[in-house]
């Protein structure tokens, strides 16, 4: 019996008994409505809904007096593999129906029974039989960056004997896309916004229906294709072939653009244009692209992973919208991510994000993401993992959301493997200066630790077959071992930070620690200035976090789990100085902290490579 004005609780009676106090009781296993679970939100979201007749069976049990029972309801258990519409039809003659269980402590929705006909080969259950004879499973990496998340998933799957290949990747950062392509040459990498990518997928499906699936459709020849090629005027061109397709883009209207290889006067030029004058060329391009699967159609993707940016909830954003976070454009990529999942219907979904999605506004964004998956009839599991507990030498806490079709086994979050991360992550045998220019060098010494031996393995030894049986460029050498170059003032400051554990700007001349552990200028010591005339200790270091922070110009140490690797290599507000050298960490050292193998080379200027959001 619930409070007045609220719906009654729903449960299955498992036992009736009389207590020693001669009062009759019943033991009940409780059902949860969607609004009773973690996916309940304070404000309704209009892009999805939950069937009010659908409930979830839990393992929550307790004893209650018999007179608490108000009425009897008829609840039907339905096959979880049916779609939601079929479930609702079966349950039409019943008060309620259930198809999944709900585990309160782990925010998990999953199939109740284990007798699933189509068991997936991709499962974290140790006792599950893995079918390694299946064809290569396909992966789409959204907001891919340079490919850390998908690379880690593929390497992990390979260790389990599974063939998982990143077939498609999408990111708006051009340097990140080049890095991913150089390490995964078989991947179709798209440098565009995720919203444009979704629009392109829908348009691509229309083109495939028109030119591939409709066998009776014929593209009429255009006048240009019928005419013999003659000498071109300066304002004329001949389309040789279509080489790519995109949707919209910067300073372009929202429609399809084809990339044309065209002969203009006496030269060949390729460019994106709105183009429909050569249907035979379009048909040829679509049929070839469909065969090569340049873009996924619904049902083509086995695993979809990604970390949609949610900058609107960042602690650095003073104008965060606590009342309606999804109304902030900076958080809308979470909606786009779920819309792509809804359209493509992959077998598995893995979303990674900052912990703030579970903390900000009572976890509004985390609840929304989980709610969308459940509304789409996905099994779902939400949890938090710390990178340091799995062998990475950094303290990185992230939220992970798994989704799996009801015909699959919902993966579990792995148990922690480490309590303490030992020394050996960074390539400390190499002395690198602030002006280090060479980003490829030979290893000077053999690996001294198990981690160093592992991180130096070749692609083939890592079971990474991105290049087939061939050796990738740069393998066997130390690449990207160069730091972000500090300006002259910062370099002078870094040289004066003691090479000892816990050192930071507070160790510079003219700083003292006052009451409540607050850093301040020492009035008894004259202000020290650099050769440029700027102060040795800048004002921003003293004022950062009200003078209580130890991070400005902080030096890391060998036996420490470092803070989260962030998107800035600037030492002004981060503890990123090398333990024994006067510089910040190099690109390679940061990559190692994220778990990237040494053979994974990054593209672009050093600054761009430093700021990648890496995850492996």
Coordinates of C-alpha atoms in Angstrom, one line a residue:
X1 CA 0.0 0.0 0.0
X2 CA 1.5 3.3 -1.1
X3 CA 1.1 6.8 0.2
X4 CA -2.2 8.5 -0.6
X5 CA -2.2 9.9 -4.1
X6 CA 0.5 7.6 -5.3
X7 CA 0.2 4.3 -7.3
X8 CA 0.2 1.1 -5.2
X9 CA 3.3 -1.0 -5.0
X10 CA 3.4 -4.2 -7.1
X11 CA 4.8 -7.5 -6.0
X12 CA 4.7 -11.2 -6.4
X13 CA 3.8 -13.1 -3.2
X14 CA 6.4 -15.9 -2.6
X15 CA 5.4 -17.0 0.9
X16 CA 2.5 -16.7 3.4
X17 CA 3.2 -17.3 7.1
X18 CA 2.2 -16.4 10.6
X19 CA 4.7 -14.7 12.8
X20 CA 5.4 -15.4 16.5
X21 CA 3.3 -12.4 17.3
X22 CA 0.4 -14.3 15.7
X23 CA 0.2 -11.7 12.9
X24 CA -0.2 -13.0 9.3
X25 CA 2.5 -11.9 6.9
X26 CA 3.5 -12.4 3.3
X27 CA 7.0 -12.4 1.7
X28 CA 7.0 -10.3 -1.5
X29 CA 9.3 -10.0 -4.5
X30 CA 8.8 -6.5 -5.9
X31 CA 8.2 -5.2 -9.4
X32 CA 9.3 -1.7 -10.4
X33 CA 7.5 0.6 -12.7
X34 CA 9.9 2.7 -14.9
X35 CA 9.2 5.8 -12.8
X36 CA 10.2 3.8 -9.7
X37 CA 13.7 3.0 -11.1
X38 CA 16.8 5.0 -11.7
X39 CA 15.5 6.1 -15.1
X40 CA 12.8 8.2 -13.5
X41 CA 13.6 11.9 -14.1
X42 CA 12.2 15.0 -12.6
X43 CA 11.2 16.4 -16.0
X44 CA 9.7 14.3 -18.8
X45 CA 11.7 14.1 -22.0
X46 CA 9.6 14.2 -25.1
X47 CA 11.9 12.2 -27.4
X48 CA 10.9 8.8 -25.9
X49 CA 8.4 7.2 -23.5
X50 CA 7.9 4.0 -21.6
X51 CA 4.9 1.7 -21.8
X52 CA 2.9 2.3 -18.6
X53 CA 2.0 -1.4 -18.6
X54 CA 5.6 -2.5 -18.6
X55 CA 7.2 -3.3 -15.2
X56 CA 10.5 -4.9 -14.2
X57 CA 11.0 -7.7 -11.8
X58 CA 13.6 -7.2 -9.1
X59 CA 15.4 -9.3 -6.4
X60 CA 14.2 -6.9 -3.7
X61 CA 12.2 -8.9 -1.1
X62 CA 10.7 -8.2 2.3
X63 CA 8.0 -9.3 4.7
X64 CA 4.8 -7.3 5.1
X65 CA 1.6 -7.7 7.1
X66 CA -1.1 -9.5 5.1
X67 CA -3.6 -6.6 5.5
X68 CA -1.3 -4.4 3.3
X69 CA -2.6 -6.2 0.2
X70 CA -5.1 -4.0 -1.6
X71 CA -5.9 -5.8 -4.8
X72 CA -4.9 -8.5 -7.3
X73 CA -3.3 -7.7 -10.6
X74 CA -2.6 -10.0 -13.6
X75 CA 1.0 -9.7 -14.8
X76 CA 2.2 -11.6 -17.9
X77 CA 5.8 -12.6 -18.5
X78 CA 6.7 -12.1 -22.2
X79 CA 9.6 -13.1 -24.3
X80 CA 12.3 -10.4 -24.1
X81 CA 13.3 -11.0 -27.7
X82 CA 10.0 -9.6 -29.0
X83 CA 9.8 -6.0 -29.9
X84 CA 7.9 -3.6 -27.7
X85 CA 4.8 -3.4 -29.9
X86 CA 4.5 -7.2 -30.0
X87 CA 4.9 -7.3 -26.2
X88 CA 2.1 -4.8 -25.7
X89 CA -0.2 -6.8 -28.0
X90 CA 0.4 -10.0 -26.0
X91 CA -0.3 -8.2 -22.8
X92 CA -3.5 -6.5 -24.0
X93 CA -5.6 -8.8 -21.8
X94 CA -3.4 -8.4 -18.8
X95 CA -3.0 -5.5 -16.3
X96 CA 0.8 -5.4 -16.7
X97 CA 3.6 -7.3 -18.3
X98 CA 7.3 -7.8 -17.6
X99 CA 10.2 -8.9 -19.8
X100 CA 13.4 -7.7 -17.9
X101 CA 14.7 -7.7 -14.4
X102 CA 15.9 -4.6 -12.6
X103 CA 18.9 -4.7 -10.2
X104 CA 18.7 -1.7 -7.9
X105 CA 22.4 -1.6 -6.6
X106 CA 23.9 -1.8 -10.1
X107 CA 21.3 0.2 -12.2
X108 CA 20.9 -2.8 -14.5
X109 CA 18.0 -3.9 -16.8
X110 CA 18.5 -7.3 -18.3
X111 CA 16.8 -10.4 -19.5
X112 CA 15.3 -12.5 -16.7
X113 CA 16.1 -16.0 -18.2
X114 CA 19.4 -17.2 -19.4
X115 CA 18.0 -19.5 -22.1
X116 CA 18.6 -17.1 -25.0
X117 CA 18.5 -18.8 -28.4
X118 CA 21.1 -16.5 -30.0
X119 CA 24.0 -16.2 -27.6
X120 CA 26.4 -13.5 -28.7
X121 CA 30.1 -14.3 -29.1
X122 CA 30.9 -11.0 -27.4
X123 CA 30.3 -11.5 -23.8
X124 CA 32.1 -10.8 -20.5
X125 CA 30.8 -13.9 -18.9
X126 CA 33.8 -16.1 -18.1
X127 CA 31.7 -19.3 -18.4
X128 CA 30.1 -18.4 -21.8
X129 CA 31.2 -20.3 -24.8
X130 CA 32.8 -18.0 -27.4
X131 CA 32.2 -18.7 -31.0
X132 CA 35.5 -17.8 -32.6
X133 CA 34.4 -19.1 -36.0
X134 CA 32.0 -16.2 -36.7
X135 CA 32.8 -13.6 -39.3
X136 CA 34.5 -10.4 -38.3
X137 CA 32.2 -8.3 -36.1
X138 CA 31.9 -4.6 -37.1
X139 CA 32.4 -1.6 -34.9
X140 CA 31.4 2.1 -35.3
X141 CA 33.3 4.6 -33.2
X142 CA 31.4 7.9 -32.7
X143 CA 33.3 10.9 -31.3
X144 CA 36.3 8.7 -32.0
X145 CA 39.2 11.1 -31.4
X146 CA 42.3 9.2 -32.5
X147 CA 40.6 5.9 -31.9
X148 CA 41.6 4.9 -28.4
X149 CA 38.3 3.5 -27.3
X150 CA 37.7 1.3 -30.4
X151 CA 41.3 0.2 -30.4
X152 CA 41.1 -0.9 -26.8
X153 CA 37.9 -2.8 -27.5
X154 CA 39.4 -4.6 -30.6
X155 CA 42.5 -5.6 -28.7
X156 CA 40.5 -6.9 -25.8
X157 CA 38.2 -8.8 -28.1
X158 CA 41.3 -10.3 -29.9
X159 CA 42.6 -11.6 -26.5
X160 CA 39.2 -13.4 -26.1
X161 CA 39.6 -14.9 -29.6
X162 CA 37.0 -12.6 -31.2
X163 CA 37.4 -10.8 -34.4
X164 CA 36.3 -7.2 -33.9
X165 CA 37.2 -4.6 -36.5
X166 CA 36.6 -0.8 -36.5
X167 CA 34.8 -0.4 -39.8
X168 CA 33.6 3.2 -39.4
X169 CA 34.7 6.2 -37.2
X170 CA 33.4 9.7 -36.9
X171 CA 35.0 12.8 -35.3
X172 CA 35.1 16.5 -36.0
X173 CA 38.8 17.0 -35.3
X174 CA 40.7 16.6 -38.6
X175 CA 44.1 15.7 -36.9
X176 CA 42.4 13.0 -34.8
X177 CA 40.8 11.6 -37.9
X178 CA 44.2 11.5 -39.7
X179 CA 45.7 9.7 -36.7
X180 CA 43.0 7.1 -36.7
X181 CA 43.3 6.5 -40.4
X182 CA 47.1 6.2 -40.3
X183 CA 46.7 3.5 -37.6
X184 CA 43.6 1.8 -39.1
X185 CA 43.9 2.1 -42.9
X186 CA 40.9 -0.1 -43.5
X187 CA 38.5 2.1 -41.5
X188 CA 36.1 4.5 -43.2
X189 CA 37.0 7.6 -41.2
X190 CA 34.6 10.6 -41.5
X191 CA 35.7 14.0 -40.4
X192 CA 32.3 15.6 -39.7
X193 CA 29.7 16.4 -37.1
X194 CA 27.8 13.5 -35.6
X195 CA 24.5 15.2 -36.5
X196 CA 25.5 15.5 -40.2
X197 CA 26.6 11.8 -40.1
X198 CA 23.2 10.7 -38.9
X199 CA 21.5 12.8 -41.7
X200 CA 23.9 11.2 -44.2
X201 CA 23.1 7.7 -43.0
X202 CA 19.4 8.3 -43.6
X203 CA 20.1 9.8 -47.1
X204 CA 22.4 6.9 -47.9
X205 CA 19.7 4.4 -47.1
X206 CA 17.4 6.2 -49.6
X207 CA 20.1 6.1 -52.3
X208 CA 20.6 2.3 -51.6
X209 CA 16.9 1.7 -51.9
X210 CA 16.8 3.5 -55.1
X211 CA 20.0 2.2 -56.8
X212 CA 20.7 -1.1 -55.1
X213 CA 17.7 -2.7 -53.5
X214 CA 15.3 -1.8 -56.4
X215 CA 16.5 -4.1 -59.1
X216 CA 14.1 -2.7 -61.6
X217 CA 15.3 0.8 -61.2
X218 CA 17.4 2.2 -64.1
X219 CA 19.2 5.5 -64.1
X220 CA 18.5 7.3 -67.3
X221 CA 21.6 8.6 -69.0
X222 CA 22.2 12.3 -68.8
X223 CA 23.0 14.5 -71.7
X224 CA 26.6 14.9 -70.5
X225 CA 27.0 11.1 -70.4
X226 CA 25.6 10.6 -73.9
X227 CA 27.7 13.3 -75.5
X228 CA 31.2 12.5 -76.7
X229 CA 33.9 14.3 -74.8
X230 CA 35.3 17.1 -76.8
X231 CA 37.5 20.1 -76.0
X232 CA 36.3 21.9 -72.9
X233 CA 35.7 25.6 -72.4
X234 CA 37.1 27.3 -69.3
X235 CA 33.7 27.3 -67.5
X236 CA 32.9 23.6 -68.4
X237 CA 33.8 20.4 -66.8
X238 CA 33.4 16.6 -67.3
X239 CA 32.6 14.4 -64.3
X240 CA 35.0 11.5 -64.3
X241 CA 33.6 9.8 -61.2
X242 CA 32.2 10.4 -57.8
X243 CA 34.7 9.6 -55.0
X244 CA 32.9 10.5 -51.7
X245 CA 29.7 11.7 -50.2
X246 CA 28.8 14.0 -47.2
X247 CA 25.9 15.9 -45.7
X248 CA 26.1 19.6 -45.0
X249 CA 29.1 21.0 -43.3
X250 CA 30.6 24.3 -42.4
X251 CA 29.1 27.1 -44.5
X252 CA 27.1 24.7 -46.5
X253 CA 23.3 24.1 -46.6
X254 CA 21.8 20.9 -45.2
X255 CA 21.8 18.4 -48.1
X256 CA 23.8 15.8 -49.8
X257 CA 27.2 16.7 -51.4
X258 CA 29.1 14.4 -53.7
X259 CA 32.8 14.7 -54.1
X260 CA 33.5 14.9 -57.9
X261 CA 36.6 14.0 -59.7
X262 CA 36.1 16.3 -62.7
X263 CA 38.1 17.4 -65.7
X264 CA 38.1 21.2 -65.9
X265 CA 39.6 22.6 -69.0
X266 CA 43.1 20.9 -68.9
X267 CA 43.3 19.7 -65.3
X268 CA 41.6 17.3 -62.9
X269 CA 40.0 18.7 -59.7
X270 CA 38.1 17.0 -56.9
X271 CA 35.6 19.0 -54.8
X272 CA 32.3 18.6 -53.0
X273 CA 29.3 19.8 -54.9
X274 CA 25.5 19.5 -54.8
X275 CA 25.2 17.2 -57.8
X276 CA 22.3 15.3 -59.5
X277 CA 23.0 15.7 -63.2
X278 CA 24.7 12.4 -63.8
X279 CA 22.4 9.6 -62.4
X280 CA 24.6 6.9 -64.0
X281 CA 27.6 8.2 -62.1
X282 CA 25.5 8.3 -58.9
X283 CA 24.2 4.8 -59.4
X284 CA 27.8 3.5 -60.0
X285 CA 29.0 5.3 -56.9
X286 CA 26.2 4.0 -54.7
X287 CA 26.4 0.4 -55.9
X288 CA 30.2 0.3 -55.3
X289 CA 29.8 2.1 -51.9
X290 CA 27.1 -0.4 -50.8
X291 CA 29.3 -3.3 -51.8
X292 CA 32.3 -1.8 -49.9
X293 CA 30.0 -0.7 -47.0
X294 CA 31.4 2.8 -46.9
X295 CA 28.5 3.7 -44.7
X296 CA 26.5 1.4 -42.4
X297 CA 22.9 0.7 -42.9
X298 CA 20.5 -0.4 -40.0
X299 CA 21.6 -3.8 -38.9
X300 CA 25.2 -3.5 -40.2
X301 CA 26.8 -2.5 -36.9
X302 CA 27.6 -5.1 -34.3
X303 CA 29.2 -2.7 -31.7
X304 CA 28.7 1.0 -31.5
X305 CA 30.9 2.9 -29.0
X306 CA 31.6 6.5 -28.2
X307 CA 31.9 9.3 -25.7
X308 CA 29.5 12.1 -26.6
X309 CA 30.9 15.4 -25.3
X310 CA 28.8 17.0 -22.5
X311 CA 30.6 20.2 -21.9
X312 CA 27.5 21.8 -20.5
X313 CA 27.9 20.0 -17.3
X314 CA 31.6 20.7 -16.8
X315 CA 32.6 22.1 -13.5
X316 CA 34.5 24.9 -15.5
X317 CA 31.1 26.0 -16.9
X318 CA 29.7 28.6 -14.4
X319 CA 26.4 28.9 -16.4
X320 CA 25.3 25.2 -16.2
X321 CA 21.6 24.6 -16.8
X322 CA 20.6 22.5 -13.7
X323 CA 16.9 22.6 -14.5
X324 CA 17.0 21.2 -18.0
X325 CA 20.5 20.0 -19.0
X326 CA 19.4 18.7 -22.3
X327 CA 18.2 22.2 -23.3
X328 CA 21.9 23.2 -23.3
X329 CA 23.4 22.8 -26.8
X330 CA 26.6 21.7 -25.3
X331 CA 24.9 18.6 -24.0
X332 CA 22.8 17.8 -27.1
X333 CA 25.4 15.3 -28.5
X334 CA 24.1 12.8 -26.0
X335 CA 20.8 13.0 -27.7
X336 CA 22.5 12.6 -31.1
X337 CA 24.4 9.6 -29.9
X338 CA 21.2 7.9 -28.8
X339 CA 19.4 8.9 -32.1
X340 CA 22.2 7.1 -34.0
X341 CA 21.7 4.0 -31.8
X342 CA 18.0 4.2 -32.4
X343 CA 18.5 4.3 -36.2
X344 CA 21.3 1.7 -36.7
X345 CA 20.1 -0.7 -34.0
X346 CA 23.6 -2.2 -33.2
X347 CA 23.8 -5.4 -31.2
X348 CA 25.9 -3.7 -28.5
X349 CA 26.3 -0.2 -27.3
X350 CA 29.1 1.1 -25.1
X351 CA 29.1 4.8 -24.0
X352 CA 31.8 6.4 -22.0
X353 CA 31.5 9.7 -20.3
X354 CA 32.6 11.9 -17.3
X355 CA 31.3 11.0 -13.9
X356 CA 29.5 14.3 -13.8
X357 CA 26.6 12.8 -15.9
X358 CA 25.7 10.9 -12.7
X359 CA 26.3 13.8 -10.4
X360 CA 25.1 17.0 -12.1
X361 CA 21.4 17.8 -11.6
X362 CA 20.7 14.5 -9.8
X363 CA 22.3 12.5 -12.6
X364 CA 19.9 13.8 -15.2
X365 CA 22.0 13.0 -18.2
X366 CA 23.0 9.6 -17.0
X367 CA 19.3 8.8 -16.3
X368 CA 18.4 10.0 -19.7
X369 CA 20.9 7.8 -21.5
X370 CA 19.9 4.7 -19.6
X371 CA 16.2 5.6 -20.1
X372 CA 16.7 5.9 -23.9
X373 CA 18.3 2.5 -24.1
X374 CA 15.6 0.8 -22.1
X375 CA 12.9 2.5 -24.1
X376 CA 14.5 1.1 -27.3
X377 CA 14.3 -2.4 -25.8
X378 CA 18.0 -2.7 -25.0
X379 CA 19.3 -4.4 -21.9
X380 CA 21.4 -1.8 -20.1
X381 CA 24.0 -1.6 -17.3
X382 CA 25.4 1.7 -15.9
X383 CA 28.5 1.9 -13.8
X384 CA 31.7 3.7 -12.9
X385 CA 35.3 2.4 -13.4
X386 CA 38.7 3.8 -12.3
X387 CA 41.5 3.4 -14.8
X388 CA 44.1 2.8 -12.0
X389 CA 42.2 -0.3 -10.9
X390 CA 42.8 -1.9 -14.3
X391 CA 46.6 -1.3 -14.7
X392 CA 46.8 2.2 -16.0
X393 CA 49.1 4.5 -13.9
X394 CA 46.5 7.3 -13.7
X395 CA 43.5 8.1 -11.6
X396 CA 40.8 8.4 -14.2
X397 CA 37.2 7.8 -13.1
X398 CA 34.7 7.4 -15.9
X399 CA 31.0 6.4 -16.4
X400 CA 30.3 3.4 -18.7
X401 CA 27.0 2.5 -20.1
X402 CA 26.5 -0.9 -21.7
X403 CA 23.5 -1.7 -24.0
X404 CA 22.7 -5.0 -25.6
X405 CA 19.9 -6.2 -27.7
X406 CA 17.6 -8.7 -25.9
X407 CA 19.0 -11.5 -28.2
X408 CA 22.4 -10.9 -26.8
X409 CA 24.2 -11.4 -23.5
X410 CA 24.6 -8.1 -21.6
X411 CA 28.3 -7.6 -20.8
X412 CA 29.4 -7.1 -17.2
X413 CA 31.8 -4.5 -16.0
X414 CA 35.1 -6.3 -15.4
X415 CA 36.4 -6.8 -11.8
X416 CA 39.4 -4.6 -10.8
X417 CA 42.8 -6.2 -11.5
X418 CA 45.1 -3.8 -9.6
X419 CA 45.5 -2.2 -6.2
X420 CA 48.8 -0.4 -6.8
X421 CA 50.3 0.5 -10.1
X422 CA 54.1 0.1 -10.1
X423 CA 56.8 2.2 -11.7
X424 CA 57.5 1.7 -15.4
X425 CA 54.9 3.5 -17.4
X426 CA 56.9 6.3 -19.0
X427 CA 59.9 5.8 -21.2
X428 CA 62.2 7.3 -18.5
X429 CA 65.4 6.0 -20.1
X430 CA 65.3 8.9 -22.6
X431 CA 66.4 12.4 -21.9
X432 CA 64.1 14.8 -23.8
X433 CA 64.5 18.6 -23.8
X434 CA 61.9 21.3 -24.0
X435 CA 62.9 21.9 -27.6
X436 CA 62.9 18.2 -28.6
X437 CA 62.1 18.2 -32.3
X438 CA 62.6 14.6 -33.4
X439 CA 59.5 12.6 -32.8
X440 CA 61.0 9.2 -33.9
X441 CA 63.9 7.7 -32.1
X442 CA 65.4 4.3 -31.4
X443 CA 65.0 2.6 -28.1
X444 CA 68.3 3.0 -26.2
X445 CA 67.8 0.2 -23.6
X446 CA 65.8 -3.0 -23.4
X447 CA 62.5 -3.0 -21.5
X448 CA 63.0 -3.3 -17.7
X449 CA 59.5 -3.9 -16.5
X450 CA 56.6 -6.1 -17.6
X451 CA 54.6 -3.1 -18.6
X452 CA 57.4 -1.8 -20.8
X453 CA 57.7 -5.2 -22.5
X454 CA 54.0 -5.2 -23.1
X455 CA 53.7 -1.6 -24.4
X456 CA 56.5 -2.1 -26.9
X457 CA 54.9 -5.1 -28.6
X458 CA 54.3 -5.0 -32.3
X459 CA 50.9 -4.9 -33.9
X460 CA 51.1 -8.6 -34.7
X461 CA 52.0 -9.5 -31.1
X462 CA 49.1 -7.3 -29.9
X463 CA 46.8 -9.2 -32.3
X464 CA 46.1 -5.9 -34.1
X465 CA 45.6 -6.7 -37.7
X466 CA 44.8 -3.2 -39.0
X467 CA 47.6 -3.6 -41.6
X468 CA 46.9 -7.3 -42.2
X469 CA 50.1 -9.3 -41.9
X470 CA 52.2 -6.3 -42.8
X471 CA 54.3 -4.1 -40.5
X472 CA 52.8 -0.7 -39.8
X473 CA 54.9 2.5 -40.3
X474 CA 57.3 3.3 -37.5
X475 CA 56.9 0.0 -35.6
X476 CA 59.9 -0.9 -33.5
X477 CA 60.8 2.7 -32.8
X478 CA 59.8 5.2 -30.1
X479 CA 57.5 7.7 -31.8
X480 CA 55.9 11.0 -30.6
X481 CA 58.3 11.3 -27.7
X482 CA 58.3 15.1 -27.7
X483 CA 56.7 17.6 -25.3
X484 CA 54.7 20.7 -25.8
X485 CA 57.3 23.4 -26.1
X486 CA 57.1 25.8 -23.1
X487 CA 57.6 29.5 -23.6
X488 CA 60.8 31.0 -22.2
X489 CA 59.2 32.2 -18.9
X490 CA 57.5 28.9 -18.2
X491 CA 60.7 27.0 -19.0
X492 CA 62.6 29.1 -16.5
X493 CA 60.0 28.3 -13.9
X494 CA 60.0 24.6 -14.6
X495 CA 63.8 24.5 -14.3
X496 CA 63.5 25.9 -10.8
X497 CA 60.9 23.4 -9.5
X498 CA 62.9 20.9 -7.4
X499 CA 63.3 17.4 -8.8
X500 CA 61.6 15.7 -5.8
X501 CA 58.3 14.2 -5.0
X502 CA 55.4 16.6 -4.4
X503 CA 57.3 19.7 -5.7
X504 CA 55.3 22.5 -7.2
X505 CA 55.1 26.3 -7.5
X506 CA 55.1 26.6 -3.7
X507 CA 58.7 25.6 -3.7
X508 CA 59.7 28.7 -5.7
X509 CA 61.3 31.7 -4.0
X510 CA 58.9 34.2 -2.5
X511 CA 56.0 31.8 -1.7
X512 CA 54.9 30.8 1.7
X513 CA 52.1 28.7 3.0
X514 CA 49.8 30.5 5.4
X515 CA 46.9 29.4 7.6
X516 CA 44.5 26.8 6.2
X517 CA 47.1 25.6 3.7
X518 CA 46.7 28.7 1.5
X519 CA 49.7 29.8 -0.6
X520 CA 50.6 33.5 -0.5
X521 CA 53.4 35.8 -1.3
X522 CA 56.0 36.0 1.4
X523 CA 56.1 39.7 2.4
X524 CA 59.6 39.3 3.9
X525 CA 61.1 38.2 0.5
X526 CA 61.4 40.7 -2.4
X527 CA 59.5 39.7 -5.5
X528 CA 61.7 37.7 -7.9
X529 CA 61.5 38.5 -11.6
X530 CA 62.6 36.6 -14.7
X531 CA 64.8 37.9 -17.4
X532 CA 61.7 39.0 -19.4
X533 CA 60.6 41.2 -16.5
X534 CA 57.7 38.9 -15.6
X535 CA 57.5 37.6 -12.0
X536 CA 58.9 34.2 -11.2
X537 CA 55.7 33.3 -9.4
X538 CA 52.7 34.4 -11.4
X539 CA 49.5 35.7 -9.8
X540 CA 47.4 33.0 -11.4
X541 CA 49.4 30.3 -9.5
X542 CA 48.7 31.9 -6.2
X543 CA 45.0 32.6 -6.9
X544 CA 44.2 29.2 -8.5
X545 CA 41.6 27.4 -6.4
X546 CA 41.9 30.2 -3.8
X547 CA 45.5 29.4 -3.2
X548 CA 44.8 25.8 -1.9
X549 CA 45.8 23.9 -5.1
X550 CA 49.1 22.0 -5.4
X551 CA 48.7 21.6 -9.2
X552 CA 50.3 24.6 -10.8
X553 CA 53.8 23.6 -12.0
X554 CA 53.4 20.4 -10.1
X555 CA 56.0 17.6 -10.6
X556 CA 54.9 14.0 -11.0
X557 CA 56.7 11.2 -9.3
X558 CA 57.7 7.6 -10.2
X559 CA 55.6 5.7 -7.7
X560 CA 52.4 7.7 -8.1
X561 CA 49.2 7.1 -9.9
X562 CA 48.9 10.4 -11.8
X563 CA 45.8 12.5 -12.1
X564 CA 43.5 12.2 -15.1
X565 CA 45.2 13.0 -18.4
X566 CA 43.4 16.1 -19.5
X567 CA 43.1 18.0 -22.8
X568 CA 45.7 20.6 -22.0
X569 CA 49.5 20.2 -21.7
X570 CA 49.8 23.5 -19.9
X571 CA 51.5 23.4 -16.5
X572 CA 49.7 26.5 -15.2
X573 CA 46.9 24.4 -13.7
X574 CA 48.0 20.8 -14.0
X575 CA 50.6 18.6 -12.4
X576 CA 52.3 17.3 -15.5
X577 CA 56.0 18.0 -15.0
X578 CA 58.4 15.1 -15.7
X579 CA 59.9 13.7 -12.4
X580 CA 63.6 14.2 -13.5
X581 CA 63.5 16.5 -16.5
X582 CA 62.7 20.2 -17.0
X583 CA 59.7 19.7 -19.2
X584 CA 56.1 18.6 -19.3
X585 CA 55.2 15.0 -20.3
X586 CA 55.6 14.1 -23.9
X587 CA 52.9 12.9 -26.3
X588 CA 54.2 9.4 -26.0
X589 CA 54.3 9.5 -22.2
X590 CA 50.7 10.7 -22.1
X591 CA 49.7 8.0 -24.6
X592 CA 51.3 5.3 -22.4
X593 CA 49.4 6.7 -19.4
X594 CA 46.3 6.1 -21.5
X595 CA 47.3 2.5 -22.4
X596 CA 48.2 3.2 -26.1
X597 CA 50.8 0.8 -27.4
X598 CA 54.0 2.4 -28.7
X599 CA 53.3 1.5 -32.3
X600 CA 50.2 3.8 -32.3
X601 CA 51.4 7.0 -33.9
X602 CA 49.5 10.3 -33.6
X603 CA 49.1 12.9 -36.3
X604 CA 49.3 16.7 -36.4
X605 CA 51.3 19.4 -34.5
X606 CA 52.6 18.6 -31.0
X607 CA 50.0 20.8 -29.5
X608 CA 47.2 19.0 -31.3
X609 CA 48.6 15.6 -30.4
X610 CA 48.8 16.6 -26.7
X611 CA 45.2 17.6 -26.4
X612 CA 43.6 14.4 -27.7
X613 CA 41.0 12.9 -25.5
X614 CA 42.6 9.5 -25.4
X615 CA 41.0 6.3 -24.2
X616 CA 42.3 2.8 -24.7

